[in-house]
mmCIF file of C-alpha atoms in Angstrom:
data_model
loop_
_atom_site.group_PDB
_atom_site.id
_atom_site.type_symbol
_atom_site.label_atom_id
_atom_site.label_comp_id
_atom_site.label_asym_id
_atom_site.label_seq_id
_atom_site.Cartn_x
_atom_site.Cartn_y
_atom_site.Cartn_z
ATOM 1 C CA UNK A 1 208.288 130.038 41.559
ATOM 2 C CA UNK A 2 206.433 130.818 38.104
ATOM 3 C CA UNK A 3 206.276 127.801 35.824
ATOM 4 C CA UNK A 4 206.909 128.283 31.958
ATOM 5 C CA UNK A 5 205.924 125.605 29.426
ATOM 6 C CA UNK A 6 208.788 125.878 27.080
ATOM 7 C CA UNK A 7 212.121 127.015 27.602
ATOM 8 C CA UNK A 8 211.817 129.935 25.766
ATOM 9 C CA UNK A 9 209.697 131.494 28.346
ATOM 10 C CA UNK A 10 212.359 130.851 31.238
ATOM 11 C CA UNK A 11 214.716 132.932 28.631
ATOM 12 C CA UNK A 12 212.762 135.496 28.009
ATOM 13 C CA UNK A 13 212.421 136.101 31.824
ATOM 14 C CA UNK A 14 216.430 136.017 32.414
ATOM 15 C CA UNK A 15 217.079 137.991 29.716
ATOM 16 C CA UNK A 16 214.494 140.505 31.197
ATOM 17 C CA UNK A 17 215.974 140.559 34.966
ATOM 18 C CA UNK A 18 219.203 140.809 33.893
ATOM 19 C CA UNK A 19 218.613 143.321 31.452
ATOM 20 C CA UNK A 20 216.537 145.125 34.407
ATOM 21 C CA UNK A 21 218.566 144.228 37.402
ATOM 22 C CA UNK A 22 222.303 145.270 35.868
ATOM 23 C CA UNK A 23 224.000 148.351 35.667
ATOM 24 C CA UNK A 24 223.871 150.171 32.614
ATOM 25 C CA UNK A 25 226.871 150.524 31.074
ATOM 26 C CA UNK A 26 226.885 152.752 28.002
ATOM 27 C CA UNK A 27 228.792 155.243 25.640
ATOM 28 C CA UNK A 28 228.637 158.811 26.930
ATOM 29 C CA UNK A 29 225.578 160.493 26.671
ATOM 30 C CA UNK A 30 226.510 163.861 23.978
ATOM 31 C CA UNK A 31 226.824 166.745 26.254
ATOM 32 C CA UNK A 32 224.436 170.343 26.547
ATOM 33 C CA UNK A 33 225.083 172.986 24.766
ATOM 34 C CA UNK A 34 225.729 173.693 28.315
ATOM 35 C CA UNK A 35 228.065 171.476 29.163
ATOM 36 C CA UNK A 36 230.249 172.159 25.935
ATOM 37 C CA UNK A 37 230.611 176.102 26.778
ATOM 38 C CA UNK A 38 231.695 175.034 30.257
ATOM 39 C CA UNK A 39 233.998 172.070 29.491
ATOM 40 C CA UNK A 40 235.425 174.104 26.414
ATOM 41 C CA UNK A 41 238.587 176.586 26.834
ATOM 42 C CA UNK A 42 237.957 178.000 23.450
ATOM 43 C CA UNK A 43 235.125 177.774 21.006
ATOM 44 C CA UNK A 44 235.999 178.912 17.264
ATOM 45 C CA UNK A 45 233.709 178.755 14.570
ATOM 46 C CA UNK A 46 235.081 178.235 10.991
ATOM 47 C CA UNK A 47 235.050 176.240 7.697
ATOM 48 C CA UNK A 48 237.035 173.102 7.483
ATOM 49 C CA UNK A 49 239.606 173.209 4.589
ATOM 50 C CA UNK A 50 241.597 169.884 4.922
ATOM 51 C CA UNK A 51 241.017 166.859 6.872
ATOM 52 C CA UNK A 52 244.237 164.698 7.947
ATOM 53 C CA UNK A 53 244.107 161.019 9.027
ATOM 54 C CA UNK A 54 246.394 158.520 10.494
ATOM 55 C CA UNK A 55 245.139 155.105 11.540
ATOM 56 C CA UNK A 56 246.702 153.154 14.282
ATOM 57 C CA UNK A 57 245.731 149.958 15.951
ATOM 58 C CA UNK A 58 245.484 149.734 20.365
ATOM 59 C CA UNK A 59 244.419 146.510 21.208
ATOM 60 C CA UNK A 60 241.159 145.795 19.947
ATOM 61 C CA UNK A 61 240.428 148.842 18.457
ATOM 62 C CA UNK A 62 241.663 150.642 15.202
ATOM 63 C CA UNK A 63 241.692 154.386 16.204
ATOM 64 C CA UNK A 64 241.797 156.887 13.019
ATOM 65 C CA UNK A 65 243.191 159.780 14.428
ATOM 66 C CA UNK A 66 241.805 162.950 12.371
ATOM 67 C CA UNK A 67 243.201 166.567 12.685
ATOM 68 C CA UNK A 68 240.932 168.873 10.649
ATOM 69 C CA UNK A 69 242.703 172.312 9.607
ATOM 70 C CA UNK A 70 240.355 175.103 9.947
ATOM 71 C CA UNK A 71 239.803 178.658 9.001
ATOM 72 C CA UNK A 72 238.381 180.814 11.783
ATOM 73 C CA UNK A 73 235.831 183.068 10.839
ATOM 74 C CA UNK A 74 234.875 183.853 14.851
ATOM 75 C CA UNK A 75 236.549 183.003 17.774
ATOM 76 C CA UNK A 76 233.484 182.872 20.466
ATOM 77 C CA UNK A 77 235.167 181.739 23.589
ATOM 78 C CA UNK A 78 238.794 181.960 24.794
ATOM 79 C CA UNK A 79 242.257 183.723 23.516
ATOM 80 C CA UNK A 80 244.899 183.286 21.109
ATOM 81 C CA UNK A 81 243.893 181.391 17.807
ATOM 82 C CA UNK A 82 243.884 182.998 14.525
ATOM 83 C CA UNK A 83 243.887 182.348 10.907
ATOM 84 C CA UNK A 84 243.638 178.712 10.884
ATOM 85 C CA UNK A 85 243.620 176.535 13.833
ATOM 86 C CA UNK A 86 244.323 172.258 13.729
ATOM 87 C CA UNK A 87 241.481 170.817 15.939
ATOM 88 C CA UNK A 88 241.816 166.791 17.049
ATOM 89 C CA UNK A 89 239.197 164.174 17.362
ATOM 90 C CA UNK A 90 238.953 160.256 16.295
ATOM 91 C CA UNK A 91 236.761 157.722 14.902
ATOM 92 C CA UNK A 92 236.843 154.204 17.069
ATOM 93 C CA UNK A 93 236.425 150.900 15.566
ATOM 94 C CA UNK A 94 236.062 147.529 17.322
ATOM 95 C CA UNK A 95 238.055 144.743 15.465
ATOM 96 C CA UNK A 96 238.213 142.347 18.480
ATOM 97 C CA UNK A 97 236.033 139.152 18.915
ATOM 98 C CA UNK A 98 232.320 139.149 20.018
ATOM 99 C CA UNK A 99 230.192 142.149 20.821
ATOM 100 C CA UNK A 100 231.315 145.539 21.274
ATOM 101 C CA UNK A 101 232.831 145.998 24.987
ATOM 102 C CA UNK A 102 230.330 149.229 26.686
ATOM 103 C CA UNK A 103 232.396 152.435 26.209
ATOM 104 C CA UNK A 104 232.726 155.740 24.206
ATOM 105 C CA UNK A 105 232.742 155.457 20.738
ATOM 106 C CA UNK A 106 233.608 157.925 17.535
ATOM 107 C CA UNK A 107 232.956 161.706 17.760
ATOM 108 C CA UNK A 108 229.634 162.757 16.425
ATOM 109 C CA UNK A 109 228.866 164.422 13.978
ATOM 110 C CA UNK A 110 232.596 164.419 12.263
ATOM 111 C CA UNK A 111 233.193 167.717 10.002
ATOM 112 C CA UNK A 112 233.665 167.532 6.189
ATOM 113 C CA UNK A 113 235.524 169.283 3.957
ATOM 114 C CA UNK A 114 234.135 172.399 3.170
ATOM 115 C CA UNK A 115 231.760 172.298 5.988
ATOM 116 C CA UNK A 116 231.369 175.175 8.820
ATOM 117 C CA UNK A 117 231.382 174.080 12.222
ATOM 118 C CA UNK A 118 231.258 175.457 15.868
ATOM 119 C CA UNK A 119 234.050 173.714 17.593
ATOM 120 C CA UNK A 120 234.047 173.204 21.179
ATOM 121 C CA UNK A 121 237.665 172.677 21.823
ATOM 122 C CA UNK A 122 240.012 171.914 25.086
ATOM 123 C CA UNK A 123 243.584 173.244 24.797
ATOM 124 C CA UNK A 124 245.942 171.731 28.305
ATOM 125 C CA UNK A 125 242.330 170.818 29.880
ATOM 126 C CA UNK A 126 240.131 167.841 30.451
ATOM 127 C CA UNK A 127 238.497 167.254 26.960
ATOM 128 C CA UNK A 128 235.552 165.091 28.353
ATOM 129 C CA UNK A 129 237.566 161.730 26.740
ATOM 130 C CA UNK A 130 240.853 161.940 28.901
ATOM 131 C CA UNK A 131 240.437 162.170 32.363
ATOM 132 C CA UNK A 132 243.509 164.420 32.960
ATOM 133 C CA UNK A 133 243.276 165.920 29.461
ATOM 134 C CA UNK A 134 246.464 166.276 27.184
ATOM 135 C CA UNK A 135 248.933 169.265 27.932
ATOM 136 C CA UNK A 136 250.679 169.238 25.183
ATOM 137 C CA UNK A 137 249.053 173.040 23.947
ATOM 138 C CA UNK A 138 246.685 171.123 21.131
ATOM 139 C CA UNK A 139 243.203 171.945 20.618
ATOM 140 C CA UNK A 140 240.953 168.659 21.335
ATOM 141 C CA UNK A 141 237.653 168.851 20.282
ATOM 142 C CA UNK A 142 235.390 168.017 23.373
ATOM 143 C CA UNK A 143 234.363 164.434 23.283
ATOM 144 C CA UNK A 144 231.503 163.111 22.233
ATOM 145 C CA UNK A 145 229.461 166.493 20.541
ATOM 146 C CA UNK A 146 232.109 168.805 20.419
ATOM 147 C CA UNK A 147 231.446 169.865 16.549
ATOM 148 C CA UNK A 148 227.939 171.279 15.622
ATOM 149 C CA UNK A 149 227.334 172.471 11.707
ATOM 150 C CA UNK A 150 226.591 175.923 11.280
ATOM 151 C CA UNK A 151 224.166 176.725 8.907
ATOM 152 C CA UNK A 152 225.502 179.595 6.285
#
């Protein structure tokens, strides 16, 4: 058994075994560019013209729900959109007590008005956030990476 002179030491060490010895538990790691074409139904590319917002509260979290309304310039992957296509995604807050619980977080990067974007989307498939995926025929944006700027 080591011997520390202060108590500070003996901290140090816990905080180090634990840290070492405990299973990591993190947000989701953002996917390939891979991954994305794979997990994605349909991948559009197209300037952002409005972005909509509607805050709600579930449990300890404040969810802003955001459904960006876009203008496709190419569709790259999958049928059917045209014109303008409403893509979902969501910022997540923690308002509860104490640290941050481990879990996923907010989509990243988040489009911007006027911006163009490649949008990896998931339309009555798993969306990398819900394990089932929704069916209700919206476009999801795949969780966590699913929107990557596109230079003009």
């Amino acid at each position: 058994m080591m011997r520390y002179k202060n108590d500070a030491g003996a901290l140090v060490s816990l905080a180090l075994t634990l840290l070492l010895t405990s299973p990591a538990l993190a947000e989701k790691a953002p996917y390939s560019t891979e991954q994305l074409e794979s997990t994605a139904t349909h991948i559009v590319v197209g300037k952002v013209q409005a972005i909509y917002t509607r805050t709600e509260r579930e449990g300890n979290y404040e969810y802003v729900r955001k459904v960006a309304e876009v203008k496709i310039d190419k569709l790259e992957k999958g049928r059917g959109p045209s014109g303008v296509i409403y893509v979902r995604y969501f910022d997540r807050h923690w308002k509860g007590k104490g640290l941050v619980p481990p879990g996923g977080g907010s989509y990243w990067p988040q489009p911007k008005k006027g911006g163009t974007y490649r949008f990896y989307l998931a339309r009555n498939a798993y969306d990398g956030w819900s394990r089932e995926g929704t069916k209700d025929g919206g476009y999801n944006v795949v969780y966590v990476n699913g929107v990557q700027p596109v230079k003009p």
